[in-house]
Short mmCIF file of C-alpha atoms in Angstrom, two decimals:
data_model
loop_
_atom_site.label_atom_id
_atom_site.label_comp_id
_atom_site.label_asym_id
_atom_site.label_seq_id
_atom_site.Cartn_x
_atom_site.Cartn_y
_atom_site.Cartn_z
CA UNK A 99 -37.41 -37.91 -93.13
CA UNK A 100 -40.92 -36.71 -91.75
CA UNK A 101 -42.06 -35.28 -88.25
CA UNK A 102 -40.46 -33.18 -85.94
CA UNK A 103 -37.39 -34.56 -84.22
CA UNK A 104 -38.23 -33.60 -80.53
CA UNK A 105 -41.50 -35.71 -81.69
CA UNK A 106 -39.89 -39.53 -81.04
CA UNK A 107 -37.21 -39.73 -78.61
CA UNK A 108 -35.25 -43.01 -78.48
CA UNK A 109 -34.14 -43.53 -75.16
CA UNK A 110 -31.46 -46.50 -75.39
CA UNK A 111 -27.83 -47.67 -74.33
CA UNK A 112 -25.11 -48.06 -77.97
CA UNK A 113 -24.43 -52.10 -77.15
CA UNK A 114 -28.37 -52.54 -76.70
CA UNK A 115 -29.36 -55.10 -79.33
CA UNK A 116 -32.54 -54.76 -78.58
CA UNK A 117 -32.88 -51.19 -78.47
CA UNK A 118 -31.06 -50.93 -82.16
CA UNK A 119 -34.09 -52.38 -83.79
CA UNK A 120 -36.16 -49.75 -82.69
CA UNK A 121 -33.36 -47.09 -83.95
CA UNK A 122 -32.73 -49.03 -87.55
CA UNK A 123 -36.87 -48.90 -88.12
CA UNK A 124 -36.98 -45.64 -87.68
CA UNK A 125 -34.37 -45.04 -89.98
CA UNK A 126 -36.02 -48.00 -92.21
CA UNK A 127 -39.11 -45.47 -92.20
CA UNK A 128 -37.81 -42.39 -92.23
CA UNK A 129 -38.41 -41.34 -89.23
CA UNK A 130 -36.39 -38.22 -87.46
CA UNK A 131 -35.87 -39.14 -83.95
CA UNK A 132 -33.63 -37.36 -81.06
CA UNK A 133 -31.37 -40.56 -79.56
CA UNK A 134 -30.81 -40.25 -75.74
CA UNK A 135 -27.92 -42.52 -74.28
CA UNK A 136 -28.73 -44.21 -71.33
CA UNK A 137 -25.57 -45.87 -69.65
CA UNK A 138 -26.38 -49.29 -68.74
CA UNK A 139 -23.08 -49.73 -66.94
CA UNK A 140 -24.11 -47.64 -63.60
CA UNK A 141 -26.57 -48.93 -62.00
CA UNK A 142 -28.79 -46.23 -61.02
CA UNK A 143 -31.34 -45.25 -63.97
CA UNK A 144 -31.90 -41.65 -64.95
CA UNK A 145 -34.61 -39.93 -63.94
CA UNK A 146 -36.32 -39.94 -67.14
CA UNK A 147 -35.86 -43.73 -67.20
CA UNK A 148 -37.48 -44.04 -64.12
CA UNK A 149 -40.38 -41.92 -65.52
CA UNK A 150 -41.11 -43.40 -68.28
CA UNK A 151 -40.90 -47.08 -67.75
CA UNK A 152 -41.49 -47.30 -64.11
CA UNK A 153 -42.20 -51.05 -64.36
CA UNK A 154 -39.08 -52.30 -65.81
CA UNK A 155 -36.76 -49.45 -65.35
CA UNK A 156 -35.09 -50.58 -68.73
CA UNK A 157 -34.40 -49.21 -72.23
CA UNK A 158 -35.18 -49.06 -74.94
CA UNK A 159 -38.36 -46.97 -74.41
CA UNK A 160 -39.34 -44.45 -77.49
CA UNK A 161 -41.00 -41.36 -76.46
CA UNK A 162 -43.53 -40.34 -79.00
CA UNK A 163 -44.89 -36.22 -78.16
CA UNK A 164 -44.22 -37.28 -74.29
CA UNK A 165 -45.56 -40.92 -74.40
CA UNK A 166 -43.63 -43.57 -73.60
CA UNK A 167 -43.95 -47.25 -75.51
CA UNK A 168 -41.75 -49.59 -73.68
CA UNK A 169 -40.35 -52.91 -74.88
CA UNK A 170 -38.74 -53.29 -78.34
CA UNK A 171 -41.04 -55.76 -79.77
CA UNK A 172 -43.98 -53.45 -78.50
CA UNK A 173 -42.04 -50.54 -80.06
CA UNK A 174 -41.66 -52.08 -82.94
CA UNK A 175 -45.41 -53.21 -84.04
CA UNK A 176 -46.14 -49.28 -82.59
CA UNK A 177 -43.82 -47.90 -85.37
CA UNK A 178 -45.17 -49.48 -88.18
CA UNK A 179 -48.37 -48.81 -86.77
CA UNK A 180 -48.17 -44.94 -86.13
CA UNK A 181 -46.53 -44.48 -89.90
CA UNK A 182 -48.47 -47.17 -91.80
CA UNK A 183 -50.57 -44.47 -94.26
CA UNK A 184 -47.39 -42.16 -95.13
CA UNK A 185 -46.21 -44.16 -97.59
CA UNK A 186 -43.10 -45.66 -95.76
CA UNK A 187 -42.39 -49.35 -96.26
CA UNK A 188 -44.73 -51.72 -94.13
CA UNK A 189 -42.34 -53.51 -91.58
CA UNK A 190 -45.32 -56.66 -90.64
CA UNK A 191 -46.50 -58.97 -93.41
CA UNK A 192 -49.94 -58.06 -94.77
CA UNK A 193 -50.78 -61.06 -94.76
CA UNK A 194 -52.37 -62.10 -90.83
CA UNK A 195 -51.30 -65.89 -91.24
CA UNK A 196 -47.70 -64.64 -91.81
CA UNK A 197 -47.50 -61.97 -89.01
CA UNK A 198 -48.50 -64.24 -86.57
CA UNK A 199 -45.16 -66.40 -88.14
CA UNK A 200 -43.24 -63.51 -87.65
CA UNK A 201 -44.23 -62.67 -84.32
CA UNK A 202 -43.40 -66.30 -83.14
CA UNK A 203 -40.26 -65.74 -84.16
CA UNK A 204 -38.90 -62.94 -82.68
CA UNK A 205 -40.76 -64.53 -79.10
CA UNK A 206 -38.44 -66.90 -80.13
CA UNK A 207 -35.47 -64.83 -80.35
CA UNK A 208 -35.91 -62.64 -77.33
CA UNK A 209 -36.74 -65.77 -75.08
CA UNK A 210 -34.52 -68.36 -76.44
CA UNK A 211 -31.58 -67.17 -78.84
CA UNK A 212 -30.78 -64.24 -76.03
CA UNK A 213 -30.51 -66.52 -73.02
CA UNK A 214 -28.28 -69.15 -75.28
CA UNK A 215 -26.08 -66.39 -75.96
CA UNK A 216 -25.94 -65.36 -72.63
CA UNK A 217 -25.13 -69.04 -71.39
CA UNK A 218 -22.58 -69.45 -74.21
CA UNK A 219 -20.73 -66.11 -72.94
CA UNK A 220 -21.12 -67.23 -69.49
CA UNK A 221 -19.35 -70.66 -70.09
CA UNK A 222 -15.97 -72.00 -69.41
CA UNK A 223 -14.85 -75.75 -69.66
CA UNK A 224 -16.73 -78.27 -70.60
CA UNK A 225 -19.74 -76.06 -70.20
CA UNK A 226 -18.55 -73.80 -73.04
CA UNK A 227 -18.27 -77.12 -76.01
CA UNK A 228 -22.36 -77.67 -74.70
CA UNK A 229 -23.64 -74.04 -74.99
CA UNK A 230 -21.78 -73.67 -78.43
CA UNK A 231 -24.03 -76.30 -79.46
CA UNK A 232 -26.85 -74.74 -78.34
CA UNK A 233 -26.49 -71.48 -79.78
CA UNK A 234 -25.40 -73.45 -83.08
CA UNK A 235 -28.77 -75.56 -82.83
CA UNK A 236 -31.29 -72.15 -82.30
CA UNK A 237 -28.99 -70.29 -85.63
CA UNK A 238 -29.96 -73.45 -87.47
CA UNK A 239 -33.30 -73.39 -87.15
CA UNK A 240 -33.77 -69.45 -87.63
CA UNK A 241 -31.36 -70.58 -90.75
CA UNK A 242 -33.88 -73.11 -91.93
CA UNK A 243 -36.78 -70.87 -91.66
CA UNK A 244 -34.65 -68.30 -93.49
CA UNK A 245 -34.10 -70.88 -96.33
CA UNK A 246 -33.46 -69.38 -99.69
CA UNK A 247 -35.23 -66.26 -98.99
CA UNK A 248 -33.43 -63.12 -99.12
CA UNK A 249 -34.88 -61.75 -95.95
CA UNK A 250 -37.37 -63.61 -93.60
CA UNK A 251 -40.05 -62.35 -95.15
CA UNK A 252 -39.18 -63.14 -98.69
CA UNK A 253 -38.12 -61.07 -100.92
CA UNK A 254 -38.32 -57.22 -98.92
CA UNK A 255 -36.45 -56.36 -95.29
CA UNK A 256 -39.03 -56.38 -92.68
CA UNK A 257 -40.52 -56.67 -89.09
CA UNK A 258 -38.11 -60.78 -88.45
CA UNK A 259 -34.71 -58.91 -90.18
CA UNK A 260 -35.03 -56.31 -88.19
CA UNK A 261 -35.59 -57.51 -84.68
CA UNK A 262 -32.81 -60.27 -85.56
CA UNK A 263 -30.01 -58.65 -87.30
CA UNK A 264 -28.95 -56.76 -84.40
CA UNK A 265 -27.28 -60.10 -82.88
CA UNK A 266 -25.25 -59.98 -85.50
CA UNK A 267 -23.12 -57.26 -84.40
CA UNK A 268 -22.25 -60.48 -81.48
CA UNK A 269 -21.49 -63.25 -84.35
CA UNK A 270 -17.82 -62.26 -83.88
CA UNK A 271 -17.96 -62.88 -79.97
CA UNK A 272 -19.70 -65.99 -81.05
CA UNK A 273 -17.09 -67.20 -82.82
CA UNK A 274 -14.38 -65.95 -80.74
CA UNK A 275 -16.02 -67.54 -77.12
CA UNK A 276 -17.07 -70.58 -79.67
CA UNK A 277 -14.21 -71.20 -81.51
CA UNK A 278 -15.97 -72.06 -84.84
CA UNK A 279 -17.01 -70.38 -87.95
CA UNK A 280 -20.50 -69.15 -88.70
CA UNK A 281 -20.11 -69.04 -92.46
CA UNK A 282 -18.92 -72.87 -92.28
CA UNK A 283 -21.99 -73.96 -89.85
CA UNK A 284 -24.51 -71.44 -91.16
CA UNK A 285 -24.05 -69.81 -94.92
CA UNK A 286 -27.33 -68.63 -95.13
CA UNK A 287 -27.49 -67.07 -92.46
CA UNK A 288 -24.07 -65.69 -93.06
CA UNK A 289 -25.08 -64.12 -96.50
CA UNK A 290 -28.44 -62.45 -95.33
CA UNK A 291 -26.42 -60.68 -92.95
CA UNK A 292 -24.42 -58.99 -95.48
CA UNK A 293 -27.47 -58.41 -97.75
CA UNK A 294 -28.96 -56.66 -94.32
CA UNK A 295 -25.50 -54.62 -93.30
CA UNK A 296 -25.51 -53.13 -96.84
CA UNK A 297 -28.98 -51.52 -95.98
CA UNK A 298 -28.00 -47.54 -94.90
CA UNK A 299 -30.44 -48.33 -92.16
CA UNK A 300 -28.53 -51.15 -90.69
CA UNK A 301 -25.21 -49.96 -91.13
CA UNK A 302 -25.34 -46.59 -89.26
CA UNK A 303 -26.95 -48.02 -86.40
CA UNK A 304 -24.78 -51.58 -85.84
CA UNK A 305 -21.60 -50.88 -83.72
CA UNK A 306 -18.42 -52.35 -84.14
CA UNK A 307 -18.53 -55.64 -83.71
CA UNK A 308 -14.83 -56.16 -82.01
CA UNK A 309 -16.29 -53.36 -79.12
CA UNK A 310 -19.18 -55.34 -78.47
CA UNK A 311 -17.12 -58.41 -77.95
CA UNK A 312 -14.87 -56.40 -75.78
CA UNK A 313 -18.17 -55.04 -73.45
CA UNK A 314 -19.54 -58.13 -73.23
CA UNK A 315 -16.30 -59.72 -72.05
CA UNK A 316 -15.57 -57.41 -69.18
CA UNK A 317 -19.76 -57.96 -68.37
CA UNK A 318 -19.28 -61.61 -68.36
CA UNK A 319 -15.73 -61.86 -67.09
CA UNK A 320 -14.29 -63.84 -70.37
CA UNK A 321 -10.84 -63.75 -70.13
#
């Protein structure tokens, strides 16, 4: 582990998918950080919240020696950045052709796969059978990019696995809200999750998969 731990400052709420990708590269690089809960389930933001990302008023924000870097894509990039020369594992392909690959897909994940998820949980009825579909359709084709790979980028864990894998820790309300099987429809996808959970970096930071269901159905009112 290098630098001081009052250095980076992760400011985030447990059942934050987003926010766990900035806590599982840190721990990917090394890196000692102090972990702040914020709880998303009030509705007024801490003070510190409100300082440091006054534009959003969301987390995660990481707080490097009192700076803020908002945005978990944004936080991301800055964290392979700011501990590139150290001799910790790059997290973005070298190659520029490849990052710009990567970096399409995780746009792709934070503006598509999160509000199909978000439709499926919202569903009931017939609307459910149609967002199931959905959902299924955007896992296929981050399933076909995948291919035979062991991670997105080949052969090493990087930048895609990690700004992805923390849906996983939702697969189970998936499946649950879905009724279908993810290993049946997607076994690639299935199996690179497992490859990714038995990374110590992943596994410390992913919560119970059963409580997130349970959050998400009180948030979405799934009976």
């Amino acid at each position: 582990m290098r630098d001081n731990k009052s250095d980076v400052v992760v400011v985030d709420f447990w059942a934050n998918g987003f926010g766990m990708r900035v806590r599982i590269a840190l721990e990917e690089k090394g890196i000692k950080y102090y972990y702040k809960e914020e709880d998303l389930r009030i509705s007024q933001r801490s003070q510190l919240v409100l300082k440091m990302n006054p534009v959003r008023k969301s987390v995660p924000i990481l707080i490097y020696k009192g700076n803020p870097v908002c945005d978990s894509a944004v936080i991301l990039e800055f964290i392979d950045e700011m501990w590139k020369e150290d001799g910790s594992p790059h997290l973005l392909p070298e190659d520029a052709c490849e990052r710009a690959l990567t970096r399409f897909w995780v746009h792709f994940i934070d503006k598509k796969l999160f509000s199909t998820q978000t439709n499926l949980l919202k569903s009931k009825g017939e609307a459910k059978e149609q967002g199931k579909n959905e959902l299924l359709a955007d896992l296929k084709l981050l399933e076909g990019f995948l291919g035979d790979k062991l991670y997105f980028g080949g052969n090493k864990f990087g930048f895609l696995d990690i700004a992805f894998i923390p849906f996983s820790s939702m697969f189970n309300g998936y499946e649950s809200h879905g009724n279908f099987k993810l290993e049946d429809e997607c076994p690639k996808l299935t199996a690179w999750v497992k490859r990714c959970v038995a990374r110590e970096s992943v596994s410390k930071v992913l919560p119970n998969s059963l409580e997130m269901y349970e959050l998400h159905k009180k948030w979405y009112g799934i009976e």
